[in-house]
mmCIF file of C-alpha atoms in Angstrom:
data_model
loop_
_atom_site.group_PDB
_atom_site.id
_atom_site.type_symbol
_atom_site.label_atom_id
_atom_site.label_comp_id
_atom_site.label_asym_id
_atom_site.label_seq_id
_atom_site.Cartn_x
_atom_site.Cartn_y
_atom_site.Cartn_z
ATOM 1 C CA MET A 1 -0.028 -0.129 0.493
ATOM 2 C CA GLU A 2 1.638 3.168 -1.137
ATOM 3 C CA PRO A 3 0.999 6.343 0.704
ATOM 4 C CA ASN A 4 -2.484 8.150 -0.110
ATOM 5 C CA PRO A 5 -1.090 11.181 -1.952
ATOM 6 C CA GLY A 6 -4.820 13.121 -1.577
ATOM 7 C CA SER A 7 -5.831 16.179 0.959
ATOM 8 C CA GLN A 8 -8.059 14.286 2.967
ATOM 9 C CA VAL A 9 -7.643 10.631 4.226
ATOM 10 C CA SER A 10 -10.050 7.926 6.068
ATOM 11 C CA VAL A 11 -7.970 5.640 8.067
ATOM 12 C CA GLN A 12 -9.889 2.960 8.627
ATOM 13 C CA ALA A 13 -8.636 0.991 11.858
ATOM 14 C CA PRO A 14 -7.460 4.218 14.211
ATOM 15 C CA SER A 15 -4.036 4.102 16.213
ATOM 16 C CA SER A 16 -3.737 5.118 19.690
ATOM 17 C CA VAL A 17 -0.604 8.262 18.077
ATOM 18 C CA ALA A 18 -0.880 10.320 15.618
ATOM 19 C CA VAL A 19 2.455 11.779 14.732
ATOM 20 C CA ILE A 20 2.034 14.861 12.682
ATOM 21 C CA VAL A 21 5.628 15.466 10.966
ATOM 22 C CA ARG A 22 5.221 19.169 9.287
ATOM 23 C CA THR A 23 7.985 19.388 6.549
ATOM 24 C CA LYS A 24 8.849 21.649 3.254
ATOM 25 C CA ASP A 25 11.768 21.083 0.847
ATOM 26 C CA ARG A 26 13.998 19.762 3.040
ATOM 27 C CA PRO A 27 14.364 15.162 2.004
ATOM 28 C CA ARG A 28 17.452 14.989 4.329
ATOM 29 C CA PHE A 29 15.683 16.474 7.770
ATOM 30 C CA LEU A 30 11.904 14.900 6.674
ATOM 31 C CA GLU A 31 14.396 10.869 6.366
ATOM 32 C CA ARG A 32 15.942 11.198 9.532
ATOM 33 C CA ALA A 33 12.674 12.329 11.552
ATOM 34 C CA LEU A 34 11.110 8.967 9.329
ATOM 35 C CA ASN A 35 13.880 7.163 10.784
ATOM 36 C CA ASP A 36 13.679 8.779 14.066
ATOM 37 C CA ILE A 37 10.429 7.862 14.666
ATOM 38 C CA PHE A 38 10.437 4.207 13.396
ATOM 39 C CA ALA A 39 12.596 3.250 15.848
ATOM 40 C CA GLN A 40 10.423 4.117 18.667
ATOM 41 C CA THR A 41 9.812 0.632 20.862
ATOM 42 C CA TYR A 42 5.980 2.082 20.892
ATOM 43 C CA ARG A 43 4.620 1.142 17.430
ATOM 44 C CA ARG A 44 0.847 2.021 17.478
ATOM 45 C CA PHE A 45 0.964 5.021 15.489
ATOM 46 C CA ARG A 46 0.566 6.434 12.061
ATOM 47 C CA VAL A 47 2.319 9.143 10.630
ATOM 48 C CA VAL A 48 0.844 12.102 8.839
ATOM 49 C CA ILE A 49 3.154 13.318 6.904
ATOM 50 C CA VAL A 50 2.059 17.184 5.987
ATOM 51 C CA ASN A 51 3.944 18.846 2.472
ATOM 52 C CA ASP A 52 3.048 22.414 3.442
ATOM 53 C CA GLY A 53 3.697 23.580 -0.682
ATOM 54 C CA GLY A 54 7.375 21.623 -1.059
ATOM 55 C CA LEU A 55 7.677 19.681 -4.164
ATOM 56 C CA PRO A 56 5.711 16.674 -3.970
ATOM 57 C CA GLU A 57 8.532 14.555 -5.759
ATOM 58 C CA SER A 58 11.029 15.056 -2.453
ATOM 59 C CA ILE A 59 8.158 12.662 -0.675
ATOM 60 C CA LYS A 60 7.739 10.254 -2.312
ATOM 61 C CA GLY A 61 11.466 9.783 -2.421
ATOM 62 C CA VAL A 62 11.997 9.783 0.991
ATOM 63 C CA VAL A 63 8.891 7.256 1.663
ATOM 64 C CA GLY A 64 10.294 5.177 -1.517
ATOM 65 C CA ARG A 65 13.206 4.847 0.353
ATOM 66 C CA LEU A 66 11.460 3.004 3.438
ATOM 67 C CA PRO A 67 10.331 -0.703 3.625
ATOM 68 C CA GLU A 68 6.611 -1.730 2.199
ATOM 69 C CA THR A 69 5.547 -2.682 5.774
ATOM 70 C CA VAL A 70 6.751 1.033 7.076
ATOM 71 C CA ARG A 71 5.650 2.687 4.470
ATOM 72 C CA GLU A 72 1.869 1.390 5.493
ATOM 73 C CA GLN A 73 1.473 3.449 7.929
ATOM 74 C CA ILE A 74 2.021 6.227 6.657
ATOM 75 C CA THR A 75 0.035 8.972 5.136
ATOM 76 C CA VAL A 76 0.943 12.218 3.003
ATOM 77 C CA VAL A 77 -1.170 15.191 2.671
ATOM 78 C CA HIS A 78 -0.092 17.640 -0.018
ATOM 79 C CA HIS A 79 -0.581 21.902 0.052
ATOM 80 C CA GLU A 80 0.263 22.980 -3.559
ATOM 81 C CA GLN A 81 0.954 26.303 -1.623
ATOM 82 C CA SER A 82 2.624 26.776 2.191
ATOM 83 C CA ARG A 83 -1.007 27.725 4.508
ATOM 84 C CA GLY A 84 1.946 27.713 7.119
ATOM 85 C CA MET A 85 2.633 25.618 10.796
ATOM 86 C CA GLU A 86 -0.156 25.869 11.802
ATOM 87 C CA ALA A 87 -2.794 25.292 9.063
ATOM 88 C CA ALA A 88 -0.384 21.885 8.591
ATOM 89 C CA SER A 89 -0.726 20.656 11.978
ATOM 90 C CA ASN A 90 -5.137 20.594 11.538
ATOM 91 C CA ALA A 91 -4.298 18.949 7.992
ATOM 92 C CA GLY A 92 -2.439 16.417 9.524
ATOM 93 C CA ILE A 93 -4.588 15.983 12.499
ATOM 94 C CA ARG A 94 -7.997 15.845 10.410
ATOM 95 C CA SER A 95 -6.513 13.450 8.096
ATOM 96 C CA CYS A 96 -6.748 11.006 10.674
ATOM 97 C CA ASP A 97 -7.994 9.063 13.354
ATOM 98 C CA SER A 98 -6.329 8.479 16.787
ATOM 99 C CA GLU A 99 -6.377 8.649 21.166
ATOM 100 C CA TYR A 100 -3.110 10.658 20.947
ATOM 101 C CA ILE A 101 -2.351 13.168 18.864
ATOM 102 C CA ALA A 102 2.289 14.135 18.543
ATOM 103 C CA ILE A 103 3.808 16.735 16.348
ATOM 104 C CA HIS A 104 6.942 15.694 15.278
ATOM 105 C CA ASP A 105 8.310 18.446 13.608
ATOM 106 C CA ASP A 106 11.145 17.301 10.417
ATOM 107 C CA ASP A 107 14.292 18.532 12.232
ATOM 108 C CA ASP A 108 13.417 17.206 15.365
ATOM 109 C CA LEU A 109 14.575 14.190 17.008
ATOM 110 C CA TRP A 110 12.674 11.572 19.813
ATOM 111 C CA HIS A 111 13.877 8.737 22.182
ATOM 112 C CA PRO A 112 13.283 5.460 21.034
ATOM 113 C CA GLU A 113 10.547 5.273 24.630
ATOM 114 C CA PHE A 114 9.286 8.421 23.532
ATOM 115 C CA LEU A 115 5.840 6.795 23.120
ATOM 116 C CA GLN A 116 5.635 4.657 24.613
ATOM 117 C CA ARG A 117 6.326 6.527 27.960
ATOM 118 C CA THR A 118 4.105 8.971 27.650
ATOM 119 C CA VAL A 119 1.752 6.903 26.222
ATOM 120 C CA SER A 120 1.719 5.450 29.628
ATOM 121 C CA HIS A 121 1.367 8.487 31.216
ATOM 122 C CA LEU A 122 -1.793 9.106 29.468
ATOM 123 C CA ASP A 123 -3.593 5.597 29.853
ATOM 124 C CA ASN A 124 -2.420 5.863 33.313
ATOM 125 C CA TYR A 125 -2.951 9.331 34.243
ATOM 126 C CA SER A 126 -5.692 12.440 33.620
ATOM 127 C CA ASP A 127 -3.598 14.466 32.511
ATOM 128 C CA ALA A 128 -5.215 16.737 28.955
ATOM 129 C CA GLY A 129 -1.436 16.005 27.760
ATOM 130 C CA VAL A 130 2.623 14.671 29.188
ATOM 131 C CA VAL A 131 6.260 17.053 28.148
ATOM 132 C CA VAL A 132 9.185 15.561 28.670
ATOM 133 C CA ARG A 133 12.253 16.817 30.254
ATOM 134 C CA THR A 134 14.244 17.711 26.417
ATOM 135 C CA ASN A 135 17.111 19.091 25.230
ATOM 136 C CA ILE A 136 18.565 21.596 22.756
ATOM 137 C CA ARG A 137 20.593 19.997 20.198
ATOM 138 C CA TYR A 138 22.868 22.585 18.033
ATOM 139 C CA GLU A 139 23.257 21.610 14.782
ATOM 140 C CA GLU A 140 25.767 22.746 11.644
ATOM 141 C CA ILE A 141 24.794 21.234 8.102
ATOM 142 C CA VAL A 142 28.521 20.264 6.727
ATOM 143 C CA GLY A 143 27.923 19.386 3.039
ATOM 144 C CA ASP A 144 24.983 16.174 3.248
ATOM 145 C CA GLU A 145 25.981 15.865 6.525
ATOM 146 C CA ILE A 146 23.817 16.808 10.311
ATOM 147 C CA ARG A 147 26.618 17.122 12.785
ATOM 148 C CA GLU A 148 25.644 17.401 16.189
ATOM 149 C CA THR A 149 27.804 20.589 17.912
ATOM 150 C CA GLY A 150 26.290 20.706 21.061
ATOM 151 C CA SER A 151 23.233 20.713 23.591
ATOM 152 C CA GLU A 152 22.462 22.314 26.476
ATOM 153 C CA PRO A 153 18.050 20.870 29.004
ATOM 154 C CA PHE A 154 15.319 23.521 27.358
ATOM 155 C CA TRP A 155 14.676 24.930 31.224
ATOM 156 C CA GLY A 156 16.468 22.212 32.409
ATOM 157 C CA ASN A 157 15.572 23.754 36.290
ATOM 158 C CA MET A 158 11.276 23.317 35.055
ATOM 159 C CA GLN A 159 9.054 20.703 37.458
ATOM 160 C CA GLN A 160 6.202 21.035 36.067
ATOM 161 C CA ILE A 161 4.199 22.523 33.449
ATOM 162 C CA SER A 162 1.976 25.272 35.383
ATOM 163 C CA LEU A 163 0.133 27.993 33.727
ATOM 164 C CA GLY A 164 1.391 30.921 35.394
ATOM 165 C CA GLU A 165 5.380 29.890 33.712
ATOM 166 C CA MET A 166 3.310 29.046 30.168
ATOM 167 C CA LEU A 167 1.826 32.894 30.880
ATOM 168 C CA GLN A 168 5.353 34.078 30.542
ATOM 169 C CA ILE A 169 6.998 32.215 27.863
ATOM 170 C CA ASN A 170 6.664 28.806 26.118
ATOM 171 C CA ARG A 171 7.703 25.879 27.955
ATOM 172 C CA ALA A 172 6.629 22.877 25.932
ATOM 173 C CA VAL A 173 7.864 22.624 22.226
ATOM 174 C CA PRO A 174 6.387 20.416 19.904
ATOM 175 C CA ILE A 175 8.675 17.821 20.212
ATOM 176 C CA SER A 176 8.168 17.583 23.856
ATOM 177 C CA PHE A 177 4.188 16.630 23.876
ATOM 178 C CA LEU A 178 1.587 13.678 23.470
ATOM 179 C CA TYR A 179 -2.173 15.062 24.086
ATOM 180 C CA ARG A 180 -5.561 14.034 23.500
ATOM 181 C CA ARG A 181 -7.318 14.790 20.673
ATOM 182 C CA SER A 182 -10.127 14.952 21.908
ATOM 183 C CA LEU A 183 -8.723 18.253 23.339
ATOM 184 C CA HIS A 184 -9.577 19.685 19.966
ATOM 185 C CA GLU A 185 -13.162 18.684 20.156
ATOM 186 C CA GLU A 186 -12.988 20.715 23.495
ATOM 187 C CA LEU A 187 -10.595 23.573 22.996
ATOM 188 C CA GLY A 188 -11.085 24.354 19.274
ATOM 189 C CA TYR A 189 -8.139 23.508 16.642
ATOM 190 C CA PHE A 190 -4.619 24.892 16.092
ATOM 191 C CA ASP A 191 -5.296 29.193 15.312
ATOM 192 C CA GLU A 192 -4.172 29.390 12.000
ATOM 193 C CA LYS A 193 -4.053 33.401 11.999
ATOM 194 C CA LEU A 194 -0.560 32.305 13.430
ATOM 195 C CA ASP A 195 2.492 32.443 12.086
ATOM 196 C CA VAL A 196 4.536 31.602 15.261
ATOM 197 C CA CYS A 197 3.108 30.908 18.245
ATOM 198 C CA GLY A 198 0.248 28.905 17.712
ATOM 199 C CA ASP A 199 1.661 25.732 19.613
ATOM 200 C CA TRP A 200 2.124 28.082 22.408
ATOM 201 C CA GLU A 201 -1.451 29.247 22.339
ATOM 202 C CA PHE A 202 -3.115 26.494 22.617
ATOM 203 C CA ASN A 203 -0.779 25.158 25.332
ATOM 204 C CA ILE A 204 -2.746 28.217 27.221
ATOM 205 C CA ARG A 205 -6.239 26.912 25.753
ATOM 206 C CA ILE A 206 -5.836 24.042 27.484
ATOM 207 C CA LEU A 207 -3.865 24.885 30.336
ATOM 208 C CA ALA A 208 -7.254 27.299 31.278
ATOM 209 C CA ARG A 209 -9.064 24.305 31.467
ATOM 210 C CA HIS A 210 -6.882 21.342 32.633
ATOM 211 C CA THR A 211 -2.910 20.199 33.798
ATOM 212 C CA ILE A 212 -0.143 18.868 31.666
ATOM 213 C CA GLY A 213 1.655 15.835 33.265
ATOM 214 C CA PHE A 214 5.924 15.994 33.438
ATOM 215 C CA LEU A 215 7.856 13.120 32.713
ATOM 216 C CA ASP A 216 11.276 14.420 34.276
ATOM 217 C CA GLY A 217 14.246 12.640 34.265
ATOM 218 C CA GLN A 218 16.359 11.209 31.352
ATOM 219 C CA PRO A 219 15.692 13.802 28.111
ATOM 220 C CA LEU A 220 12.990 12.023 25.688
ATOM 221 C CA ALA A 221 12.599 14.867 23.345
ATOM 222 C CA PHE A 222 15.815 16.691 21.332
ATOM 223 C CA TRP A 223 14.893 20.435 19.944
ATOM 224 C CA SER A 224 16.960 20.643 17.151
ATOM 225 C CA GLN A 225 18.605 24.178 16.302
ATOM 226 C CA ARG A 226 20.386 25.473 14.003
ATOM 227 C CA PRO A 227 21.872 29.014 14.922
ATOM 228 C CA ALA A 228 24.188 29.842 12.000
ATOM 229 C CA ALA A 229 21.785 27.606 9.489
ATOM 230 C CA SER A 230 19.410 29.818 6.501
ATOM 231 C CA GLY A 231 17.020 29.488 3.730
ATOM 232 C CA ALA A 232 15.319 26.390 4.036
ATOM 233 C CA ASP A 233 17.714 24.502 6.716
ATOM 234 C CA ALA A 234 16.593 27.411 9.711
ATOM 235 C CA ASN A 235 14.805 27.020 12.728
ATOM 236 C CA SER A 236 11.815 29.788 12.747
ATOM 237 C CA ILE A 237 12.825 30.387 16.184
ATOM 238 C CA PHE A 238 16.193 32.016 14.373
ATOM 239 C CA ASP A 239 14.836 32.814 10.908
ATOM 240 C CA LYS A 240 11.945 33.856 12.104
ATOM 241 C CA GLU A 241 12.635 35.989 15.035
ATOM 242 C CA GLU A 242 11.112 39.220 14.419
ATOM 243 C CA ASP A 243 8.275 37.375 13.933
ATOM 244 C CA HIS A 244 7.836 35.975 16.911
ATOM 245 C CA ARG A 245 8.157 38.865 18.963
ATOM 246 C CA ARG A 246 5.228 40.350 17.119
ATOM 247 C CA PHE A 247 3.024 37.286 17.338
ATOM 248 C CA ASP A 248 3.846 36.366 20.777
ATOM 249 C CA ARG A 249 2.396 41.039 21.007
ATOM 250 C CA ARG A 250 -0.740 39.802 19.354
ATOM 251 C CA VAL A 251 -1.729 36.950 20.527
ATOM 252 C CA ARG A 252 -0.948 38.527 24.533
ATOM 253 C CA ASP A 253 -3.092 41.279 22.788
ATOM 254 C CA GLN A 254 -6.014 39.624 22.093
ATOM 255 C CA TYR A 255 -6.596 38.007 25.226
ATOM 256 C CA LEU A 256 -5.912 41.143 26.423
ATOM 257 C CA ARG A 257 -8.660 42.398 24.748
ATOM 258 C CA LYS A 258 -10.806 39.465 25.616
ATOM 259 C CA ASP A 259 -10.071 40.488 29.289
ATOM 260 C CA LEU A 260 -11.312 44.223 29.389
ATOM 261 C CA ALA A 261 -14.841 43.133 27.676
ATOM 262 C CA ALA A 262 -15.514 39.634 29.694
ATOM 263 C CA GLY A 263 -12.443 39.134 32.141
ATOM 264 C CA GLY A 264 -10.524 36.229 31.837
ATOM 265 C CA MET A 265 -6.033 35.482 31.300
ATOM 266 C CA GLY A 266 -5.461 38.615 29.816
ATOM 267 C CA MET A 267 -3.677 40.766 32.041
ATOM 268 C CA LEU A 268 -2.269 37.626 33.420
ATOM 269 C CA LEU A 269 -0.072 37.325 30.040
ATOM 270 C CA GLU A 270 0.493 40.955 30.449
ATOM 271 C CA VAL A 271 2.257 40.223 33.910
ATOM 272 C CA GLY A 272 3.835 36.992 32.467
ATOM 273 C CA ARG A 273 5.465 39.226 29.521
ATOM 274 C CA MET A 274 6.959 41.485 31.645
ATOM 275 C CA MET A 275 7.936 38.710 34.365
ATOM 276 C CA ASP A 276 9.921 37.227 31.077
ATOM 277 C CA ASP A 277 11.498 40.804 29.641
ATOM 278 C CA GLN A 278 12.126 40.844 33.431
ATOM 279 C CA GLU A 279 14.476 37.050 33.793
ATOM 280 C CA ARG A 280 15.545 37.923 30.356
ATOM 281 C CA LEU A 281 16.911 42.037 32.192
ATOM 282 C CA LEU A 282 18.641 39.716 34.886
ATOM 283 C CA LEU A 283 20.226 37.176 32.341
ATOM 284 C CA GLU A 284 21.757 39.436 30.367
ATOM 285 C CA ASN A 285 22.994 41.112 33.457
ATOM 286 C CA ARG A 286 24.468 37.948 34.716
ATOM 287 C CA ARG A 287 26.073 37.320 31.133
ATOM 288 C CA GLN A 288 27.970 40.505 31.833
ATOM 289 C CA LEU A 289 29.039 40.335 34.589
ATOM 290 C CA ASP A 290 30.726 37.201 34.345
ATOM 291 C CA ALA A 291 32.306 39.111 31.551
ATOM 292 C CA MET A 292 34.414 42.011 33.626
ATOM 293 C CA GLN A 293 34.279 38.726 36.460
ATOM 294 C CA THR A 294 36.462 37.387 33.389
ATOM 295 C CA HIS A 295 37.851 40.007 32.476
ATOM 296 C CA LEU A 296 39.371 41.374 35.653
ATOM 297 C CA ASN A 297 41.213 38.192 36.115
ATOM 298 C CA GLU A 298 43.141 38.168 33.156
ATOM 299 C CA ALA A 299 43.819 41.714 34.046
ATOM 300 C CA LEU A 300 44.912 41.035 37.540
ATOM 301 C CA ARG A 301 47.199 38.011 36.262
ATOM 302 C CA ARG A 302 48.849 40.952 33.505
ATOM 303 C CA LEU A 303 49.357 42.861 36.190
ATOM 304 C CA GLU A 304 50.914 39.783 38.706
ATOM 305 C CA ASP A 305 53.665 39.068 35.677
ATOM 306 C CA THR A 306 54.294 42.592 34.475
ATOM 307 C CA VAL A 307 55.537 43.094 39.012
ATOM 308 C CA THR A 308 57.110 39.986 38.778
ATOM 309 C CA ARG A 309 58.861 41.217 35.625
ATOM 310 C CA ARG A 310 60.102 44.182 37.583
ATOM 311 C CA THR A 311 61.242 43.675 40.743
ATOM 312 C CA SER A 312 64.357 42.411 42.289
ATOM 313 C CA PHE A 313 62.621 39.022 43.525
ATOM 314 C CA SER A 314 62.421 38.371 39.175
ATOM 315 C CA GLY A 315 65.775 36.756 40.416
ATOM 316 C CA ILE A 316 63.907 34.155 43.587
ATOM 317 C CA LEU A 317 61.302 33.772 40.819
ATOM 318 C CA ARG A 318 63.202 32.286 38.465
ATOM 319 C CA ARG A 319 64.379 29.808 40.524
ATOM 320 C CA GLY A 320 61.346 28.622 41.527
ATOM 321 C CA GLY A 321 59.796 30.332 43.608
ATOM 322 C CA THR A 322 56.145 32.357 43.426
ATOM 323 C CA ALA A 323 54.784 35.652 44.178
ATOM 324 C CA THR A 324 52.413 34.394 46.860
ATOM 325 C CA GLU A 325 55.649 32.478 48.336
ATOM 326 C CA MET A 326 57.681 35.546 48.534
ATOM 327 C CA PHE A 327 55.156 37.650 50.457
ATOM 328 C CA ARG A 328 54.114 34.548 51.866
ATOM 329 C CA GLY A 329 57.753 34.413 53.764
ATOM 330 C CA ALA A 330 58.009 38.447 53.856
ATOM 331 C CA LEU A 331 55.520 38.552 56.498
ATOM 332 C CA ARG A 332 57.168 35.422 58.560
ATOM 333 C CA GLY A 333 60.308 37.103 58.978
ATOM 334 C CA LYS A 334 58.201 40.372 59.853
ATOM 335 C CA SER A 335 56.083 37.993 62.692
ATOM 336 C CA ARG A 336 59.302 36.493 64.678
ATOM 337 C CA LYS A 337 60.273 40.138 64.964
#
């Protein structure tokens, strides 16, 4: 069975999880993502690839290289023109059936037990969704190779997913999140008017009514970032940095206007933004203080070297002494007098 290239597909036997993969003209990332997904220890899932305005031939080539048994679990949805990330998510969700939803962008990665552990959590707890401990994976493109250059925890001190912290800034990127499909029936779909920040706005809607669980411990999701990349290889968080600020502001204004009319979270969102601004300012101040301390230490070291070379003690130092030892010796001599 070949993947269906149509825009709407019905799945006869619902899978437990629908994995929505958004992509556009990035075949090497897509191939890596599909290999990553099909390496999961949990197998009751279906993959929906949403080609958001890219060349259909590139998708066909990537999928065609997969084993036939794997291709049977894939559905392809083609958009002739790009409709944006949130429209791509909605199209993928509507084209299949499942109990749970995961958004897996074509350049991100999972631990092989991501689905097994998150599905187990939602099967046993009443949370609307569950977020896992996540690492940022830094990458660079060298020829046809994607190289990892480093990593660091994403919100390493996070212990839970709270509405208060989510109002400040998004702490649950799509690759880290598995949630119940029923939320779309209750809360609606992703806001397609938002070019970016749509996942954050949806997370706020969820937390306004429900709890989201958090699996601490070993990182199970890896959010790939390529700060130096441009064009198709870039991340939206860097390539559309100004858009993120603009649509962040739009979301906050939207809720604030609702508050003025009927009450709600708009004022809290505005306070959350101010708190986030303060946190960023404190972090920048700390970085500047650390840089100043480094420069000061270097200046003191150079000063000590200069003093050592220009005093009458330099001969002693050349025979193995240090400035610190000399001063200590001088002090001991004075104390014996």
